[in-house]
Amino acid sequence: IGNESPLKIADEDGSLLESVAKTIKDANGRELLLSYHRTSDLNDWYIVTTVPVANLVRDANQIASVTALVVLVAVIVAILIGVYIYYNVGTPLMRLRDLMTEGEKGNLTVRAPIRSKDEIGEVSMSFNRMMEQITGLVKETSRSADLVLNTGSELANVSRNTATSAREISMATEQIATGASNLALQAEKGNEMTLEI
């Protein structure tokens, strides 16, 4: 008490601030955290506290280790979640994409396996229903095309028969016309003979 402090807390011009916290070195060269605060305006007393920096950062390595461990665990958990999502969401979606590509190429027999009752399973069921409806529409279109083709064939046959009948009618009409014209000539001759008689 009453002696000069070994800790130089004043600025170079000898003035002190109201309060400050800074690092300094003591006589032994140890780094200290110095904190002081003016307690009263009446007597210019200051409360001065020093703490070795080594004591403050002693637990920092332990905190850094725990932080690194937590980060490592978080990365591992994130990777595991990513792998889980890839196998439970990504893989089924890629399978559905491949099946849709097959359907696009014309293979209407493809169906998606339903392994779960979640959204992926619902998408698979919807894909299967869509493919069944498309297959039904294609079969119905094929059936309609066959019916149209059969009707066309029948119409062609009827048209041929009609053409044949028309030719026969034409020939019969020609024969009737020829016969009528012969009858007309003979009637004229008969008329002339009647006049002569």
JSON list of C-alpha atoms in Angstrom, two decimals:
[
{"chain": "A", "resi": 1, "resn": "ILE", "atom": "CA", "xyz": [0.00, 0.00, 0.00]},
{"chain": "A", "resi": 2, "resn": "GLY", "atom": "CA", "xyz": [1.33, 3.37, -0.93]},
{"chain": "A", "resi": 3, "resn": "ASN", "atom": "CA", "xyz": [3.93, 1.88, -3.29]},
{"chain": "A", "resi": 4, "resn": "GLU", "atom": "CA", "xyz": [3.89, 2.21, -7.04]},
{"chain": "A", "resi": 5, "resn": "SER", "atom": "CA", "xyz": [2.02, -0.61, -8.71]},
{"chain": "A", "resi": 6, "resn": "PRO", "atom": "CA", "xyz": [4.09, -2.93, -10.91]},
{"chain": "A", "resi": 7, "resn": "LEU", "atom": "CA", "xyz": [1.16, -2.89, -13.36]},
{"chain": "A", "resi": 8, "resn": "LYS", "atom": "CA", "xyz": [1.21, 0.17, -15.55]},
{"chain": "A", "resi": 9, "resn": "ILE", "atom": "CA", "xyz": [-2.44, 0.94, -16.06]},
{"chain": "A", "resi": 10, "resn": "ALA", "atom": "CA", "xyz": [-2.19, 4.58, -17.07]},
{"chain": "A", "resi": 11, "resn": "ASP", "atom": "CA", "xyz": [-1.86, 5.73, -20.66]},
{"chain": "A", "resi": 12, "resn": "GLU", "atom": "CA", "xyz": [1.46, 7.09, -21.87]},
{"chain": "A", "resi": 13, "resn": "ASP", "atom": "CA", "xyz": [0.37, 10.62, -21.05]},
{"chain": "A", "resi": 14, "resn": "GLY", "atom": "CA", "xyz": [-0.47, 9.50, -17.49]},
{"chain": "A", "resi": 15, "resn": "SER", "atom": "CA", "xyz": [-4.25, 9.79, -17.83]},
{"chain": "A", "resi": 16, "resn": "LEU", "atom": "CA", "xyz": [-6.71, 7.09, -16.83]},
{"chain": "A", "resi": 17, "resn": "LEU", "atom": "CA", "xyz": [-10.03, 6.42, -18.42]},
{"chain": "A", "resi": 18, "resn": "GLU", "atom": "CA", "xyz": [-13.21, 5.77, -16.40]},
{"chain": "A", "resi": 19, "resn": "SER", "atom": "CA", "xyz": [-12.98, 2.03, -17.15]},
{"chain": "A", "resi": 20, "resn": "VAL", "atom": "CA", "xyz": [-10.99, -0.19, -19.47]},
{"chain": "A", "resi": 21, "resn": "ALA", "atom": "CA", "xyz": [-10.14, -3.82, -20.20]},
{"chain": "A", "resi": 22, "resn": "LYS", "atom": "CA", "xyz": [-6.90, -4.58, -22.04]},
{"chain": "A", "resi": 23, "resn": "THR", "atom": "CA", "xyz": [-4.04, -7.05, -22.12]},
{"chain": "A", "resi": 24, "resn": "ILE", "atom": "CA", "xyz": [-0.66, -6.17, -20.64]},
{"chain": "A", "resi": 25, "resn": "LYS", "atom": "CA", "xyz": [2.53, -8.01, -19.65]},
{"chain": "A", "resi": 26, "resn": "ASP", "atom": "CA", "xyz": [3.73, -8.23, -16.07]},
{"chain": "A", "resi": 27, "resn": "ALA", "atom": "CA", "xyz": [7.35, -8.10, -14.87]},
{"chain": "A", "resi": 28, "resn": "ASN", "atom": "CA", "xyz": [7.81, -11.81, -15.60]},
{"chain": "A", "resi": 29, "resn": "GLY", "atom": "CA", "xyz": [6.51, -11.40, -19.19]},
{"chain": "A", "resi": 30, "resn": "ARG", "atom": "CA", "xyz": [3.20, -13.18, -18.55]},
{"chain": "A", "resi": 31, "resn": "GLU", "atom": "CA", "xyz": [0.25, -11.87, -20.47]},
{"chain": "A", "resi": 32, "resn": "LEU", "atom": "CA", "xyz": [-2.50, -10.54, -18.21]},
{"chain": "A", "resi": 33, "resn": "LEU", "atom": "CA", "xyz": [-6.01, -9.28, -18.83]},
{"chain": "A", "resi": 34, "resn": "LEU", "atom": "CA", "xyz": [-6.22, -5.95, -16.99]},
{"chain": "A", "resi": 35, "resn": "SER", "atom": "CA", "xyz": [-9.56, -4.45, -16.12]},
{"chain": "A", "resi": 36, "resn": "TYR", "atom": "CA", "xyz": [-10.12, -1.37, -14.02]},
{"chain": "A", "resi": 37, "resn": "HIS", "atom": "CA", "xyz": [-13.00, 0.89, -13.19]},
{"chain": "A", "resi": 38, "resn": "ARG", "atom": "CA", "xyz": [-13.16, 4.22, -11.35]},
{"chain": "A", "resi": 39, "resn": "THR", "atom": "CA", "xyz": [-15.35, 3.76, -8.28]},
{"chain": "A", "resi": 40, "resn": "SER", "atom": "CA", "xyz": [-15.75, 7.30, -7.02]},
{"chain": "A", "resi": 41, "resn": "ASP", "atom": "CA", "xyz": [-15.30, 10.86, -8.18]},
{"chain": "A", "resi": 42, "resn": "LEU", "atom": "CA", "xyz": [-14.37, 11.98, -4.67]},
{"chain": "A", "resi": 43, "resn": "ASN", "atom": "CA", "xyz": [-11.17, 10.06, -4.04]},
{"chain": "A", "resi": 44, "resn": "ASP", "atom": "CA", "xyz": [-9.97, 8.89, -7.49]},
{"chain": "A", "resi": 45, "resn": "TRP", "atom": "CA", "xyz": [-9.97, 5.28, -6.40]},
{"chain": "A", "resi": 46, "resn": "TYR", "atom": "CA", "xyz": [-10.00, 2.52, -9.00]},
{"chain": "A", "resi": 47, "resn": "ILE", "atom": "CA", "xyz": [-10.86, -1.12, -8.68]},
{"chain": "A", "resi": 48, "resn": "VAL", "atom": "CA", "xyz": [-8.13, -2.96, -10.58]},
{"chain": "A", "resi": 49, "resn": "THR", "atom": "CA", "xyz": [-8.32, -6.63, -11.52]},
{"chain": "A", "resi": 50, "resn": "THR", "atom": "CA", "xyz": [-5.79, -8.75, -13.36]},
{"chain": "A", "resi": 51, "resn": "VAL", "atom": "CA", "xyz": [-6.22, -12.29, -14.57]},
{"chain": "A", "resi": 52, "resn": "PRO", "atom": "CA", "xyz": [-3.57, -14.31, -16.40]},
{"chain": "A", "resi": 53, "resn": "VAL", "atom": "CA", "xyz": [-4.68, -14.85, -20.00]},
{"chain": "A", "resi": 54, "resn": "ALA", "atom": "CA", "xyz": [-3.49, -18.46, -19.76]},
{"chain": "A", "resi": 55, "resn": "ASN", "atom": "CA", "xyz": [-6.19, -19.09, -17.12]},
{"chain": "A", "resi": 56, "resn": "LEU", "atom": "CA", "xyz": [-8.85, -17.64, -19.40]},
{"chain": "A", "resi": 57, "resn": "VAL", "atom": "CA", "xyz": [-7.88, -19.62, -22.50]},
{"chain": "A", "resi": 58, "resn": "ARG", "atom": "CA", "xyz": [-7.07, -22.82, -20.64]},
{"chain": "A", "resi": 59, "resn": "ASP", "atom": "CA", "xyz": [-10.56, -24.19, -21.39]},
{"chain": "A", "resi": 60, "resn": "ALA", "atom": "CA", "xyz": [-10.61, -22.81, -24.95]},
{"chain": "A", "resi": 61, "resn": "ASN", "atom": "CA", "xyz": [-8.88, -25.93, -26.28]},
{"chain": "A", "resi": 62, "resn": "GLN", "atom": "CA", "xyz": [-11.48, -28.09, -24.60]},
{"chain": "A", "resi": 63, "resn": "ILE", "atom": "CA", "xyz": [-14.26, -25.89, -26.08]},
{"chain": "A", "resi": 64, "resn": "ALA", "atom": "CA", "xyz": [-12.60, -26.10, -29.51]},
{"chain": "A", "resi": 65, "resn": "SER", "atom": "CA", "xyz": [-12.39, -29.90, -29.21]},
{"chain": "A", "resi": 66, "resn": "VAL", "atom": "CA", "xyz": [-16.06, -30.14, -28.20]},
{"chain": "A", "resi": 67, "resn": "THR", "atom": "CA", "xyz": [-17.01, -27.77, -31.04]},
{"chain": "A", "resi": 68, "resn": "ALA", "atom": "CA", "xyz": [-15.03, -29.82, -33.56]},
{"chain": "A", "resi": 69, "resn": "LEU", "atom": "CA", "xyz": [-16.65, -33.02, -32.25]},
{"chain": "A", "resi": 70, "resn": "VAL", "atom": "CA", "xyz": [-20.14, -31.49, -32.51]},
{"chain": "A", "resi": 71, "resn": "VAL", "atom": "CA", "xyz": [-19.38, -30.29, -36.06]},
{"chain": "A", "resi": 72, "resn": "LEU", "atom": "CA", "xyz": [-18.09, -33.77, -36.99]},
{"chain": "A", "resi": 73, "resn": "VAL", "atom": "CA", "xyz": [-21.19, -35.45, -35.52]},
{"chain": "A", "resi": 74, "resn": "ALA", "atom": "CA", "xyz": [-23.42, -32.92, -37.34]},
{"chain": "A", "resi": 75, "resn": "VAL", "atom": "CA", "xyz": [-21.65, -33.65, -40.64]},
{"chain": "A", "resi": 76, "resn": "ILE", "atom": "CA", "xyz": [-22.02, -37.42, -40.11]},
{"chain": "A", "resi": 77, "resn": "VAL", "atom": "CA", "xyz": [-25.73, -37.02, -39.23]},
{"chain": "A", "resi": 78, "resn": "ALA", "atom": "CA", "xyz": [-26.24, -34.80, -42.31]},
{"chain": "A", "resi": 79, "resn": "ILE", "atom": "CA", "xyz": [-24.53, -37.40, -44.52]},
{"chain": "A", "resi": 80, "resn": "LEU", "atom": "CA", "xyz": [-26.65, -40.19, -43.03]},
{"chain": "A", "resi": 81, "resn": "ILE", "atom": "CA", "xyz": [-29.82, -38.13, -43.58]},
{"chain": "A", "resi": 82, "resn": "GLY", "atom": "CA", "xyz": [-28.71, -37.42, -47.16]},
{"chain": "A", "resi": 83, "resn": "VAL", "atom": "CA", "xyz": [-28.07, -41.13, -47.82]},
{"chain": "A", "resi": 84, "resn": "TYR", "atom": "CA", "xyz": [-31.43, -42.03, -46.27]},
{"chain": "A", "resi": 85, "resn": "ILE", "atom": "CA", "xyz": [-33.24, -39.46, -48.44]},
{"chain": "A", "resi": 86, "resn": "TYR", "atom": "CA", "xyz": [-31.31, -40.62, -51.53]},
{"chain": "A", "resi": 87, "resn": "TYR", "atom": "CA", "xyz": [-32.30, -44.27, -51.04]},
{"chain": "A", "resi": 88, "resn": "ASN", "atom": "CA", "xyz": [-35.87, -43.61, -49.90]},
{"chain": "A", "resi": 89, "resn": "VAL", "atom": "CA", "xyz": [-36.75, -40.70, -52.21]},
{"chain": "A", "resi": 90, "resn": "GLY", "atom": "CA", "xyz": [-34.13, -40.31, -54.94]},
{"chain": "A", "resi": 91, "resn": "THR", "atom": "CA", "xyz": [-33.81, -43.95, -55.97]},
{"chain": "A", "resi": 92, "resn": "PRO", "atom": "CA", "xyz": [-37.58, -44.57, -56.32]},
{"chain": "A", "resi": 93, "resn": "LEU", "atom": "CA", "xyz": [-37.97, -41.34, -58.28]},
{"chain": "A", "resi": 94, "resn": "MET", "atom": "CA", "xyz": [-35.12, -42.32, -60.62]},
{"chain": "A", "resi": 95, "resn": "ARG", "atom": "CA", "xyz": [-36.79, -45.74, -61.07]},
{"chain": "A", "resi": 96, "resn": "LEU", "atom": "CA", "xyz": [-40.08, -44.01, -61.94]},
{"chain": "A", "resi": 97, "resn": "ARG", "atom": "CA", "xyz": [-38.25, -41.74, -64.39]},
{"chain": "A", "resi": 98, "resn": "ASP", "atom": "CA", "xyz": [-36.73, -44.81, -66.10]},
{"chain": "A", "resi": 99, "resn": "LEU", "atom": "CA", "xyz": [-40.16, -46.49, -66.27]},
{"chain": "A", "resi": 100, "resn": "MET", "atom": "CA", "xyz": [-41.67, -43.33, -67.79]},
{"chain": "A", "resi": 101, "resn": "THR", "atom": "CA", "xyz": [-38.90, -43.34, -70.39]},
{"chain": "A", "resi": 102, "resn": "GLU", "atom": "CA", "xyz": [-39.76, -46.96, -71.21]},
{"chain": "A", "resi": 103, "resn": "GLY", "atom": "CA", "xyz": [-43.44, -46.02, -71.50]},
{"chain": "A", "resi": 104, "resn": "GLU", "atom": "CA", "xyz": [-42.52, -43.09, -73.73]},
{"chain": "A", "resi": 105, "resn": "LYS", "atom": "CA", "xyz": [-40.72, -45.53, -76.05]},
{"chain": "A", "resi": 106, "resn": "GLY", "atom": "CA", "xyz": [-43.96, -47.53, -76.40]},
{"chain": "A", "resi": 107, "resn": "ASN", "atom": "CA", "xyz": [-43.58, -50.25, -73.77]},
{"chain": "A", "resi": 108, "resn": "LEU", "atom": "CA", "xyz": [-47.01, -50.06, -72.13]},
{"chain": "A", "resi": 109, "resn": "THR", "atom": "CA", "xyz": [-46.45, -53.12, -69.94]},
{"chain": "A", "resi": 110, "resn": "VAL", "atom": "CA", "xyz": [-44.15, -51.31, -67.48]},
{"chain": "A", "resi": 111, "resn": "ARG", "atom": "CA", "xyz": [-45.42, -51.03, -63.91]},
{"chain": "A", "resi": 112, "resn": "ALA", "atom": "CA", "xyz": [-43.82, -49.47, -60.84]},
{"chain": "A", "resi": 113, "resn": "PRO", "atom": "CA", "xyz": [-43.25, -51.66, -57.78]},
{"chain": "A", "resi": 114, "resn": "ILE", "atom": "CA", "xyz": [-45.09, -50.27, -54.73]},
{"chain": "A", "resi": 115, "resn": "ARG", "atom": "CA", "xyz": [-42.90, -50.70, -51.64]},
{"chain": "A", "resi": 116, "resn": "SER", "atom": "CA", "xyz": [-44.39, -48.10, -49.30]},
{"chain": "A", "resi": 117, "resn": "LYS", "atom": "CA", "xyz": [-47.60, -46.24, -48.59]},
{"chain": "A", "resi": 118, "resn": "ASP", "atom": "CA", "xyz": [-45.99, -42.78, -48.49]},
{"chain": "A", "resi": 119, "resn": "GLU", "atom": "CA", "xyz": [-46.03, -40.14, -51.23]},
{"chain": "A", "resi": 120, "resn": "ILE", "atom": "CA", "xyz": [-43.60, -42.16, -53.38]},
{"chain": "A", "resi": 121, "resn": "GLY", "atom": "CA", "xyz": [-45.93, -45.17, -53.13]},
{"chain": "A", "resi": 122, "resn": "GLU", "atom": "CA", "xyz": [-48.89, -42.98, -54.10]},
{"chain": "A", "resi": 123, "resn": "VAL", "atom": "CA", "xyz": [-46.95, -41.65, -57.11]},
{"chain": "A", "resi": 124, "resn": "SER", "atom": "CA", "xyz": [-46.13, -45.25, -58.09]},
{"chain": "A", "resi": 125, "resn": "MET", "atom": "CA", "xyz": [-49.80, -46.25, -57.80]},
{"chain": "A", "resi": 126, "resn": "SER", "atom": "CA", "xyz": [-50.84, -43.23, -59.88]},
{"chain": "A", "resi": 127, "resn": "PHE", "atom": "CA", "xyz": [-48.22, -44.14, -62.51]},
{"chain": "A", "resi": 128, "resn": "ASN", "atom": "CA", "xyz": [-49.54, -47.72, -62.66]},
{"chain": "A", "resi": 129, "resn": "ARG", "atom": "CA", "xyz": [-53.15, -46.49, -63.01]},
{"chain": "A", "resi": 130, "resn": "MET", "atom": "CA", "xyz": [-52.08, -44.07, -65.76]},
{"chain": "A", "resi": 131, "resn": "MET", "atom": "CA", "xyz": [-50.27, -46.84, -67.65]},
{"chain": "A", "resi": 132, "resn": "GLU", "atom": "CA", "xyz": [-53.31, -49.14, -67.32]},
{"chain": "A", "resi": 133, "resn": "GLN", "atom": "CA", "xyz": [-55.60, -46.42, -68.68]},
{"chain": "A", "resi": 134, "resn": "ILE", "atom": "CA", "xyz": [-53.21, -45.65, -71.54]},
{"chain": "A", "resi": 135, "resn": "THR", "atom": "CA", "xyz": [-53.00, -49.38, -72.32]},
{"chain": "A", "resi": 136, "resn": "GLY", "atom": "CA", "xyz": [-56.82, -49.59, -72.29]},
{"chain": "A", "resi": 137, "resn": "LEU", "atom": "CA", "xyz": [-57.08, -46.55, -74.57]},
{"chain": "A", "resi": 138, "resn": "VAL", "atom": "CA", "xyz": [-54.53, -48.03, -76.98]},
{"chain": "A", "resi": 139, "resn": "LYS", "atom": "CA", "xyz": [-56.40, -51.37, -77.02]},
{"chain": "A", "resi": 140, "resn": "GLU", "atom": "CA", "xyz": [-59.72, -49.56, -77.59]},
{"chain": "A", "resi": 141, "resn": "THR", "atom": "CA", "xyz": [-58.14, -47.50, -80.39]},
{"chain": "A", "resi": 142, "resn": "SER", "atom": "CA", "xyz": [-56.75, -50.69, -81.91]},
{"chain": "A", "resi": 143, "resn": "ARG", "atom": "CA", "xyz": [-60.15, -52.34, -81.70]},
{"chain": "A", "resi": 144, "resn": "SER", "atom": "CA", "xyz": [-61.80, -49.30, -83.29]},
{"chain": "A", "resi": 145, "resn": "ALA", "atom": "CA", "xyz": [-59.17, -49.27, -86.05]},
{"chain": "A", "resi": 146, "resn": "ASP", "atom": "CA", "xyz": [-59.83, -52.98, -86.70]},
{"chain": "A", "resi": 147, "resn": "LEU", "atom": "CA", "xyz": [-63.58, -52.31, -86.88]},
{"chain": "A", "resi": 148, "resn": "VAL", "atom": "CA", "xyz": [-63.02, -49.41, -89.28]},
{"chain": "A", "resi": 149, "resn": "LEU", "atom": "CA", "xyz": [-60.72, -51.62, -91.37]},
{"chain": "A", "resi": 150, "resn": "ASN", "atom": "CA", "xyz": [-63.30, -54.44, -91.44]},
{"chain": "A", "resi": 151, "resn": "THR", "atom": "CA", "xyz": [-66.05, -51.97, -92.32]},
{"chain": "A", "resi": 152, "resn": "GLY", "atom": "CA", "xyz": [-63.83, -50.57, -95.08]},
{"chain": "A", "resi": 153, "resn": "SER", "atom": "CA", "xyz": [-63.25, -54.09, -96.42]},
{"chain": "A", "resi": 154, "resn": "GLU", "atom": "CA", "xyz": [-66.97, -54.80, -96.34]},
{"chain": "A", "resi": 155, "resn": "LEU", "atom": "CA", "xyz": [-67.68, -51.50, -98.08]},
{"chain": "A", "resi": 156, "resn": "ALA", "atom": "CA", "xyz": [-65.10, -52.38, -100.74]},
{"chain": "A", "resi": 157, "resn": "ASN", "atom": "CA", "xyz": [-66.77, -55.79, -101.24]},
{"chain": "A", "resi": 158, "resn": "VAL", "atom": "CA", "xyz": [-70.22, -54.21, -101.43]},
{"chain": "A", "resi": 159, "resn": "SER", "atom": "CA", "xyz": [-68.87, -51.61, -103.83]},
{"chain": "A", "resi": 160, "resn": "ARG", "atom": "CA", "xyz": [-67.38, -54.34, -106.04]},
{"chain": "A", "resi": 161, "resn": "ASN", "atom": "CA", "xyz": [-70.68, -56.27, -105.93]},
{"chain": "A", "resi": 162, "resn": "THR", "atom": "CA", "xyz": [-72.57, -53.09, -106.76]},
{"chain": "A", "resi": 163, "resn": "ALA", "atom": "CA", "xyz": [-70.24, -52.40, -109.67]},
{"chain": "A", "resi": 164, "resn": "THR", "atom": "CA", "xyz": [-70.74, -55.96, -110.94]},
{"chain": "A", "resi": 165, "resn": "SER", "atom": "CA", "xyz": [-74.51, -55.67, -110.56]},
{"chain": "A", "resi": 166, "resn": "ALA", "atom": "CA", "xyz": [-74.44, -52.28, -112.30]},
{"chain": "A", "resi": 167, "resn": "ARG", "atom": "CA", "xyz": [-72.54, -53.84, -115.21]},
{"chain": "A", "resi": 168, "resn": "GLU", "atom": "CA", "xyz": [-75.02, -56.68, -115.40]},
{"chain": "A", "resi": 169, "resn": "ILE", "atom": "CA", "xyz": [-77.94, -54.21, -115.25]},
{"chain": "A", "resi": 170, "resn": "SER", "atom": "CA", "xyz": [-76.24, -52.13, -117.91]},
{"chain": "A", "resi": 171, "resn": "MET", "atom": "CA", "xyz": [-75.84, -55.18, -120.15]},
{"chain": "A", "resi": 172, "resn": "ALA", "atom": "CA", "xyz": [-79.45, -56.22, -119.51]},
{"chain": "A", "resi": 173, "resn": "THR", "atom": "CA", "xyz": [-80.60, -52.67, -120.26]},
{"chain": "A", "resi": 174, "resn": "GLU", "atom": "CA", "xyz": [-78.63, -52.74, -123.51]},
{"chain": "A", "resi": 175, "resn": "GLN", "atom": "CA", "xyz": [-80.22, -56.06, -124.46]},
{"chain": "A", "resi": 176, "resn": "ILE", "atom": "CA", "xyz": [-83.67, -54.69, -123.60]},
{"chain": "A", "resi": 177, "resn": "ALA", "atom": "CA", "xyz": [-82.93, -51.59, -125.65]},
{"chain": "A", "resi": 178, "resn": "THR", "atom": "CA", "xyz": [-81.75, -53.74, -128.53]},
{"chain": "A", "resi": 179, "resn": "GLY", "atom": "CA", "xyz": [-84.84, -55.95, -128.20]},
{"chain": "A", "resi": 180, "resn": "ALA", "atom": "CA", "xyz": [-87.08, -52.88, -128.00]},
{"chain": "A", "resi": 181, "resn": "SER", "atom": "CA", "xyz": [-85.46, -51.41, -131.06]},
{"chain": "A", "resi": 182, "resn": "ASN", "atom": "CA", "xyz": [-85.93, -54.76, -132.91]},
{"chain": "A", "resi": 183, "resn": "LEU", "atom": "CA", "xyz": [-89.55, -54.84, -131.80]},
{"chain": "A", "resi": 184, "resn": "ALA", "atom": "CA", "xyz": [-90.00, -51.30, -133.00]},
{"chain": "A", "resi": 185, "resn": "LEU", "atom": "CA", "xyz": [-88.53, -52.26, -136.41]},
{"chain": "A", "resi": 186, "resn": "GLN", "atom": "CA", "xyz": [-90.72, -55.32, -136.65]},
{"chain": "A", "resi": 187, "resn": "ALA", "atom": "CA", "xyz": [-93.74, -53.33, -135.59]},
{"chain": "A", "resi": 188, "resn": "GLU", "atom": "CA", "xyz": [-92.97, -50.84, -138.32]},
{"chain": "A", "resi": 189, "resn": "LYS", "atom": "CA", "xyz": [-92.61, -53.65, -140.82]},
{"chain": "A", "resi": 190, "resn": "GLY", "atom": "CA", "xyz": [-95.85, -55.12, -139.55]},
{"chain": "A", "resi": 191, "resn": "ASN", "atom": "CA", "xyz": [-97.49, -51.76, -139.96]},
{"chain": "A", "resi": 192, "resn": "GLU", "atom": "CA", "xyz": [-96.17, -51.45, -143.55]},
{"chain": "A", "resi": 193, "resn": "MET", "atom": "CA", "xyz": [-97.38, -54.96, -144.34]},
{"chain": "A", "resi": 194, "resn": "THR", "atom": "CA", "xyz": [-100.76, -54.12, -142.90]},
{"chain": "A", "resi": 195, "resn": "LEU", "atom": "CA", "xyz": [-100.93, -51.07, -145.12]},
{"chain": "A", "resi": 196, "resn": "GLU", "atom": "CA", "xyz": [-99.99, -53.09, -148.18]},
{"chain": "A", "resi": 197, "resn": "ILE", "atom": "CA", "xyz": [-102.64, -55.69, -147.37]}
]
